[in-house]
PDB file of C-alpha atoms in Angstrom:
ATOM      1  CA  UNK Y   1     112.031 127.163  81.962  1.00  0.00           C
ATOM      2  CA  UNK Y   2     112.619 123.822  83.631  1.00  0.00           C
ATOM      3  CA  UNK Y   3     116.145 122.528  83.431  1.00  0.00           C
ATOM      4  CA  UNK Y   4     119.636 122.680  84.844  1.00  0.00           C
ATOM      5  CA  UNK Y   5     121.198 126.065  85.490  1.00  0.00           C
ATOM      6  CA  UNK Y   6     124.959 126.176  85.684  1.00  0.00           C
ATOM      7  CA  UNK Y   7     127.119 129.171  86.550  1.00  0.00           C
ATOM      8  CA  UNK Y   8     129.439 130.703  85.547  1.00  0.00           C
ATOM      9  CA  UNK Y   9     129.639 130.047  81.801  1.00  0.00           C
ATOM     10  CA  UNK Y  10     133.266 131.111  81.530  1.00  0.00           C
ATOM     11  CA  UNK Y  11     136.040 131.497  84.094  1.00  0.00           C
ATOM     12  CA  UNK Y  12     139.760 132.126  84.017  1.00  0.00           C
ATOM     13  CA  UNK Y  13     141.724 131.270  87.148  1.00  0.00           C
ATOM     14  CA  UNK Y  14     145.331 131.566  88.124  1.00  0.00           C
ATOM     15  CA  UNK Y  15     147.076 128.453  89.382  1.00  0.00           C
ATOM     16  CA  UNK Y  16     146.341 128.016  93.073  1.00  0.00           C
ATOM     17  CA  UNK Y  17     143.129 130.034  93.103  1.00  0.00           C
ATOM     18  CA  UNK Y  18     139.901 128.480  94.290  1.00  0.00           C
ATOM     19  CA  UNK Y  19     136.410 128.657  92.890  1.00  0.00           C
ATOM     20  CA  UNK Y  20     133.008 127.015  93.109  1.00  0.00           C
ATOM     21  CA  UNK Y  21     130.874 126.019  90.154  1.00  0.00           C
ATOM     22  CA  UNK Y  22     127.193 126.232  90.926  1.00  0.00           C
ATOM     23  CA  UNK Y  23     124.474 123.958  89.596  1.00  0.00           C
ATOM     24  CA  UNK Y  24     120.755 123.987  90.279  1.00  0.00           C
ATOM     25  CA  UNK Y  25     117.889 121.957  88.820  1.00  0.00           C
ATOM     26  CA  UNK Y  26     114.182 122.576  89.156  1.00  0.00           C
ATOM     27  CA  UNK Y  27     112.891 119.190  87.966  1.00  0.00           C
ATOM     28  CA  UNK Y  28     112.896 117.497  91.371  1.00  0.00           C
ATOM     29  CA  UNK Y  29     115.476 114.989  90.146  1.00  0.00           C
ATOM     30  CA  UNK Y  30     117.197 112.830  92.735  1.00  0.00           C
ATOM     31  CA  UNK Y  31     120.523 112.290  90.951  1.00  0.00           C
ATOM     32  CA  UNK Y  32     122.983 115.002  90.011  1.00  0.00           C
ATOM     33  CA  UNK Y  33     126.382 114.770  88.347  1.00  0.00           C
ATOM     34  CA  UNK Y  34     129.490 116.764  87.554  1.00  0.00           C
ATOM     35  CA  UNK Y  35     131.420 115.861  84.408  1.00  0.00           C
ATOM     36  CA  UNK Y  36     134.419 117.281  82.656  1.00  0.00           C
ATOM     37  CA  UNK Y  37     134.921 117.156  78.920  1.00  0.00           C
ATOM     38  CA  UNK Y  38     138.361 117.324  77.365  1.00  0.00           C
ATOM     39  CA  UNK Y  39     139.327 117.248  73.677  1.00  0.00           C
ATOM     40  CA  UNK Y  40     139.514 113.708  72.318  1.00  0.00           C
ATOM     41  CA  UNK Y  41     138.022 112.214  75.459  1.00  0.00           C
ATOM     42  CA  UNK Y  42     134.506 111.357  76.415  1.00  0.00           C
ATOM     43  CA  UNK Y  43     132.729 113.007  79.272  1.00  0.00           C
ATOM     44  CA  UNK Y  44     134.294 111.849  82.517  1.00  0.00           C
ATOM     45  CA  UNK Y  45     132.450 111.703  85.783  1.00  0.00           C
ATOM     46  CA  UNK Y  46     134.002 113.737  88.591  1.00  0.00           C
ATOM     47  CA  UNK Y  47     131.445 113.285  91.362  1.00  0.00           C
ATOM     48  CA  UNK Y  48     127.819 112.359  91.586  1.00  0.00           C
ATOM     49  CA  UNK Y  49     125.044 112.531  94.119  1.00  0.00           C
ATOM     50  CA  UNK Y  50     122.406 109.824  93.980  1.00  0.00           C
ATOM     51  CA  UNK Y  51     120.168 111.686  96.391  1.00  0.00           C
ATOM     52  CA  UNK Y  52     120.135 114.642  98.736  1.00  0.00           C
ATOM     53  CA  UNK Y  53     122.751 114.196 101.427  1.00  0.00           C
ATOM     54  CA  UNK Y  54     124.915 111.702  99.531  1.00  0.00           C
ATOM     55  CA  UNK Y  55     127.910 112.181  97.277  1.00  0.00           C
ATOM     56  CA  UNK Y  56     130.275 109.692  95.657  1.00  0.00           C
ATOM     57  CA  UNK Y  57     133.477 109.865  93.701  1.00  0.00           C
ATOM     58  CA  UNK Y  58     133.453 109.256  90.005  1.00  0.00           C
ATOM     59  CA  UNK Y  59     136.280 108.483  87.638  1.00  0.00           C
ATOM     60  CA  UNK Y  60     138.371 111.654  88.132  1.00  0.00           C
ATOM     61  CA  UNK Y  61     137.669 113.142  91.603  1.00  0.00           C
ATOM     62  CA  UNK Y  62     141.172 114.306  92.551  1.00  0.00           C
ATOM     63  CA  UNK Y  63     141.423 118.050  93.056  1.00  0.00           C
ATOM     64  CA  UNK Y  64     137.672 118.529  93.449  1.00  0.00           C
ATOM     65  CA  UNK Y  65     135.111 118.601  96.215  1.00  0.00           C
ATOM     66  CA  UNK Y  66     131.336 118.685  95.994  1.00  0.00           C
ATOM     67  CA  UNK Y  67     128.383 119.653  98.111  1.00  0.00           C
ATOM     68  CA  UNK Y  68     124.792 118.557  97.665  1.00  0.00           C
ATOM     69  CA  UNK Y  69     123.319 121.515  99.482  1.00  0.00           C
ATOM     70  CA  UNK Y  70     119.727 120.390  99.010  1.00  0.00           C
ATOM     71  CA  UNK Y  71     117.780 118.483  96.392  1.00  0.00           C
ATOM     72  CA  UNK Y  72     118.093 121.327  93.885  1.00  0.00           C
ATOM     73  CA  UNK Y  73     121.736 122.316  94.215  1.00  0.00           C
ATOM     74  CA  UNK Y  74     125.008 120.492  93.630  1.00  0.00           C
ATOM     75  CA  UNK Y  75     128.203 122.529  93.666  1.00  0.00           C
ATOM     76  CA  UNK Y  76     131.720 121.655  92.557  1.00  0.00           C
ATOM     77  CA  UNK Y  77     134.713 123.274  94.245  1.00  0.00           C
ATOM     78  CA  UNK Y  78     138.281 123.556  93.094  1.00  0.00           C
ATOM     79  CA  UNK Y  79     140.347 124.347  96.186  1.00  0.00           C
ATOM     80  CA  UNK Y  80     143.641 125.003  94.411  1.00  0.00           C
ATOM     81  CA  UNK Y  81     143.244 125.160  90.668  1.00  0.00           C
ATOM     82  CA  UNK Y  82     145.846 123.550  88.410  1.00  0.00           C
ATOM     83  CA  UNK Y  83     146.351 123.891  84.638  1.00  0.00           C
ATOM     84  CA  UNK Y  84     145.306 120.217  84.302  1.00  0.00           C
ATOM     85  CA  UNK Y  85     141.849 121.288  85.415  1.00  0.00           C
ATOM     86  CA  UNK Y  86     141.389 123.421  82.323  1.00  0.00           C
ATOM     87  CA  UNK Y  87     138.302 121.853  80.794  1.00  0.00           C
ATOM     88  CA  UNK Y  88     134.640 122.254  80.065  1.00  0.00           C
ATOM     89  CA  UNK Y  89     132.516 121.250  83.027  1.00  0.00           C
ATOM     90  CA  UNK Y  90     128.945 120.010  82.775  1.00  0.00           C
ATOM     91  CA  UNK Y  91     126.416 119.530  85.493  1.00  0.00           C
ATOM     92  CA  UNK Y  92     123.568 117.115  84.848  1.00  0.00           C
ATOM     93  CA  UNK Y  93     120.576 115.688  86.626  1.00  0.00           C
ATOM     94  CA  UNK Y  94     118.595 112.517  86.090  1.00  0.00           C
ATOM     95  CA  UNK Y  95     115.524 110.844  87.517  1.00  0.00           C
ATOM     96  CA  UNK Y  96     114.986 107.076  87.391  1.00  0.00           C
ATOM     97  CA  UNK Y  97     113.726 106.036  83.965  1.00  0.00           C
ATOM     98  CA  UNK Y  98     114.287 109.403  82.334  1.00  0.00           C
ATOM     99  CA  UNK Y  99     117.352 110.563  80.527  1.00  0.00           C
ATOM    100  CA  UNK Y 100     119.825 113.187  81.479  1.00  0.00           C
ATOM    101  CA  UNK Y 101     119.282 116.915  81.524  1.00  0.00           C
ATOM    102  CA  UNK Y 102     122.523 118.827  81.140  1.00  0.00           C
ATOM    103  CA  UNK Y 103     123.519 122.340  82.056  1.00  0.00           C
ATOM    104  CA  UNK Y 104     124.994 124.581  79.397  1.00  0.00           C
ATOM    105  CA  UNK Y 105     128.568 124.037  80.577  1.00  0.00           C
ATOM    106  CA  UNK Y 106     131.354 126.067  82.179  1.00  0.00           C
ATOM    107  CA  UNK Y 107     134.495 126.706  80.189  1.00  0.00           C
ATOM    108  CA  UNK Y 108     137.306 126.942  82.747  1.00  0.00           C
ATOM    109  CA  UNK Y 109     140.854 127.979  81.935  1.00  0.00           C
ATOM    110  CA  UNK Y 110     143.588 127.764  84.551  1.00  0.00           C
ATOM    111  CA  UNK Y 111     146.711 129.730  83.707  1.00  0.00           C
TER     112      UNK Y 111
ATOM    113  CA  UNK E   1     140.717 100.692  77.659  1.00  0.00           C
ATOM    114  CA  UNK E   2     137.471 102.291  76.527  1.00  0.00           C
ATOM    115  CA  UNK E   3     134.318 100.740  77.815  1.00  0.00           C
ATOM    116  CA  UNK E   4     132.356 102.511  75.077  1.00  0.00           C
ATOM    117  CA  UNK E   5     133.509 102.747  71.470  1.00  0.00           C
ATOM    118  CA  UNK E   6     131.768 104.783  68.803  1.00  0.00           C
ATOM    119  CA  UNK E   7     132.142 104.710  65.050  1.00  0.00           C
ATOM    120  CA  UNK E   8     132.736 106.555  62.930  1.00  0.00           C
ATOM    121  CA  UNK E   9     134.558 109.363  64.748  1.00  0.00           C
ATOM    122  CA  UNK E  10     133.700 111.818  62.006  1.00  0.00           C
ATOM    123  CA  UNK E  11     130.970 111.689  59.403  1.00  0.00           C
ATOM    124  CA  UNK E  12     130.068 114.032  56.574  1.00  0.00           C
ATOM    125  CA  UNK E  13     126.802 113.528  54.730  1.00  0.00           C
ATOM    126  CA  UNK E  14     124.759 115.256  52.061  1.00  0.00           C
ATOM    127  CA  UNK E  15     121.415 116.645  53.094  1.00  0.00           C
ATOM    128  CA  UNK E  16     118.753 113.963  52.773  1.00  0.00           C
ATOM    129  CA  UNK E  17     121.053 111.007  53.362  1.00  0.00           C
ATOM    130  CA  UNK E  18     120.320 108.221  55.838  1.00  0.00           C
ATOM    131  CA  UNK E  19     122.899 108.242  58.634  1.00  0.00           C
ATOM    132  CA  UNK E  20     123.966 105.520  61.036  1.00  0.00           C
ATOM    133  CA  UNK E  21     126.201 105.976  64.065  1.00  0.00           C
ATOM    134  CA  UNK E  22     127.335 102.908  65.963  1.00  0.00           C
ATOM    135  CA  UNK E  23     128.130 102.292  69.605  1.00  0.00           C
ATOM    136  CA  UNK E  24     129.682  99.182  71.110  1.00  0.00           C
ATOM    137  CA  UNK E  25     130.258  98.633  74.791  1.00  0.00           C
ATOM    138  CA  UNK E  26     132.070  96.054  76.860  1.00  0.00           C
ATOM    139  CA  UNK E  27     130.303  96.197  80.212  1.00  0.00           C
ATOM    140  CA  UNK E  28     126.975  94.952  81.479  1.00  0.00           C
ATOM    141  CA  UNK E  29     124.503  97.778  81.345  1.00  0.00           C
ATOM    142  CA  UNK E  30     121.170  98.776  82.768  1.00  0.00           C
ATOM    143  CA  UNK E  31     120.644 101.539  80.196  1.00  0.00           C
ATOM    144  CA  UNK E  32     122.224 103.199  77.190  1.00  0.00           C
ATOM    145  CA  UNK E  33     121.872 106.875  76.383  1.00  0.00           C
ATOM    146  CA  UNK E  34     122.287 108.793  73.164  1.00  0.00           C
ATOM    147  CA  UNK E  35     123.178 112.456  73.607  1.00  0.00           C
ATOM    148  CA  UNK E  36     123.521 115.296  71.144  1.00  0.00           C
ATOM    149  CA  UNK E  37     126.056 118.064  71.685  1.00  0.00           C
ATOM    150  CA  UNK E  38     125.443 121.177  69.646  1.00  0.00           C
ATOM    151  CA  UNK E  39     128.263 123.247  68.132  1.00  0.00           C
ATOM    152  CA  UNK E  40     127.690 125.776  70.915  1.00  0.00           C
ATOM    153  CA  UNK E  41     128.439 123.090  73.499  1.00  0.00           C
ATOM    154  CA  UNK E  42     125.015 122.374  74.952  1.00  0.00           C
ATOM    155  CA  UNK E  43     124.139 118.713  75.502  1.00  0.00           C
ATOM    156  CA  UNK E  44     120.689 117.285  74.960  1.00  0.00           C
ATOM    157  CA  UNK E  45     119.506 113.815  75.848  1.00  0.00           C
ATOM    158  CA  UNK E  46     117.976 112.102  72.803  1.00  0.00           C
ATOM    159  CA  UNK E  47     117.168 108.591  73.967  1.00  0.00           C
ATOM    160  CA  UNK E  48     117.481 106.244  76.876  1.00  0.00           C
ATOM    161  CA  UNK E  49     117.268 102.564  75.940  1.00  0.00           C
ATOM    162  CA  UNK E  50     117.391  99.310  77.796  1.00  0.00           C
ATOM    163  CA  UNK E  51     116.040  97.122  74.991  1.00  0.00           C
ATOM    164  CA  UNK E  52     114.575  97.205  71.510  1.00  0.00           C
ATOM    165  CA  UNK E  53     114.036 100.370  69.578  1.00  0.00           C
ATOM    166  CA  UNK E  54     112.843 103.936  70.084  1.00  0.00           C
ATOM    167  CA  UNK E  55     111.831 106.562  67.548  1.00  0.00           C
ATOM    168  CA  UNK E  56     111.505 110.304  67.855  1.00  0.00           C
ATOM    169  CA  UNK E  57     110.825 112.218  64.690  1.00  0.00           C
ATOM    170  CA  UNK E  58     113.600 111.422  62.220  1.00  0.00           C
ATOM    171  CA  UNK E  59     115.765 109.774  64.856  1.00  0.00           C
ATOM    172  CA  UNK E  60     115.711 106.062  65.604  1.00  0.00           C
ATOM    173  CA  UNK E  61     117.780 104.297  68.246  1.00  0.00           C
ATOM    174  CA  UNK E  62     118.186 100.542  68.518  1.00  0.00           C
ATOM    175  CA  UNK E  63     119.995  98.328  70.958  1.00  0.00           C
ATOM    176  CA  UNK E  64     121.034  94.682  70.874  1.00  0.00           C
ATOM    177  CA  UNK E  65     121.828  93.645  74.427  1.00  0.00           C
ATOM    178  CA  UNK E  66     123.291  90.273  73.453  1.00  0.00           C
ATOM    179  CA  UNK E  67     125.709  91.855  70.996  1.00  0.00           C
ATOM    180  CA  UNK E  68     126.378  94.881  73.248  1.00  0.00           C
ATOM    181  CA  UNK E  69     125.710  97.224  70.396  1.00  0.00           C
ATOM    182  CA  UNK E  70     123.503 100.199  69.691  1.00  0.00           C
ATOM    183  CA  UNK E  71     122.872 102.278  66.608  1.00  0.00           C
ATOM    184  CA  UNK E  72     121.513 105.766  66.133  1.00  0.00           C
ATOM    185  CA  UNK E  73     119.879 106.387  62.762  1.00  0.00           C
ATOM    186  CA  UNK E  74     118.916 109.727  61.274  1.00  0.00           C
ATOM    187  CA  UNK E  75     116.564 109.648  58.318  1.00  0.00           C
ATOM    188  CA  UNK E  76     116.413 112.478  55.762  1.00  0.00           C
ATOM    189  CA  UNK E  77     119.354 114.251  57.368  1.00  0.00           C
ATOM    190  CA  UNK E  78     119.379 118.040  57.542  1.00  0.00           C
ATOM    191  CA  UNK E  79     122.156 120.580  58.197  1.00  0.00           C
ATOM    192  CA  UNK E  80     120.620 121.311  61.607  1.00  0.00           C
ATOM    193  CA  UNK E  81     121.472 117.704  62.559  1.00  0.00           C
ATOM    194  CA  UNK E  82     125.153 118.697  62.481  1.00  0.00           C
ATOM    195  CA  UNK E  83     126.405 118.011  65.997  1.00  0.00           C
ATOM    196  CA  UNK E  84     128.424 115.576  68.037  1.00  0.00           C
ATOM    197  CA  UNK E  85     126.481 112.451  69.010  1.00  0.00           C
ATOM    198  CA  UNK E  86     127.570 110.746  72.197  1.00  0.00           C
ATOM    199  CA  UNK E  87     126.773 107.257  73.397  1.00  0.00           C
ATOM    200  CA  UNK E  88     126.793 106.634  77.146  1.00  0.00           C
ATOM    201  CA  UNK E  89     126.088 103.546  79.216  1.00  0.00           C
ATOM    202  CA  UNK E  90     125.093 103.030  82.801  1.00  0.00           C
ATOM    203  CA  UNK E  91     126.460  99.826  84.230  1.00  0.00           C
ATOM    204  CA  UNK E  92     124.234  97.310  85.908  1.00  0.00           C
ATOM    205  CA  UNK E  93     126.618  97.187  88.875  1.00  0.00           C
ATOM    206  CA  UNK E  94     128.112 100.037  90.858  1.00  0.00           C
ATOM    207  CA  UNK E  95     126.146 102.843  89.212  1.00  0.00           C
ATOM    208  CA  UNK E  96     129.019 103.695  86.883  1.00  0.00           C
ATOM    209  CA  UNK E  97     128.634 105.743  83.747  1.00  0.00           C
ATOM    210  CA  UNK E  98     130.880 105.530  80.712  1.00  0.00           C
ATOM    211  CA  UNK E  99     130.819 107.805  77.693  1.00  0.00           C
ATOM    212  CA  UNK E 100     132.031 107.367  74.147  1.00  0.00           C
ATOM    213  CA  UNK E 101     134.208 110.084  72.655  1.00  0.00           C
ATOM    214  CA  UNK E 102     131.457 111.075  70.267  1.00  0.00           C
ATOM    215  CA  UNK E 103     130.757 111.068  66.543  1.00  0.00           C
ATOM    216  CA  UNK E 104     131.046 114.434  64.864  1.00  0.00           C
ATOM    217  CA  UNK E 105     128.381 114.711  62.154  1.00  0.00           C
ATOM    218  CA  UNK E 106     128.350 117.388  59.495  1.00  0.00           C
ATOM    219  CA  UNK E 107     125.430 117.521  57.093  1.00  0.00           C
ATOM    220  CA  UNK E 108     126.108 119.571  53.982  1.00  0.00           C
ATOM    221  CA  UNK E 109     123.249 121.316  52.167  1.00  0.00           C
TER     222      UNK E 109
END
């Protein structure tokens, strides 16, 4: 099925551990995004990639790094996880006049 | 400061009722999106608007660019419409995206 595949779905990390969230889309979309969603707040943009080979900071980039490996894949890395990074993370892709397609989300808990 | 404000925050309706969710924004936009987040967490894009009105099944979305306001209407609401509805805007400068905090809709049979 066409769409955005995001892994893992759940993860528990200890403070200071690192991990990479993977995202892949098979719709040939140019733009890809990483968002975090926290209770009582709207989705907040962490990083985005307007096209293969480019990445830009969003609203809340601190503590994260990204890689746009190719047109399909856009990964998000936490180098040293902190409890403040406990959140639900969504990857999304978008192409020009079309709307977003979202991944199913990753529920991350940092203890 | 929230660039996107939604109202109401929570809404409970009886099955069959006509529902309206409102979105106001304070920035210049190139497009406005309505998203639906299911109780399980998945997010689905419902509409993308830059002007006028769009309809898909029982859902209608309108936008008034001059008033910086959009509405999402659901006709003949059904319990399966229970979800969080999120308004998001893409600015017309700087490729920024801003999201509302969502409207939680519960439709009771």
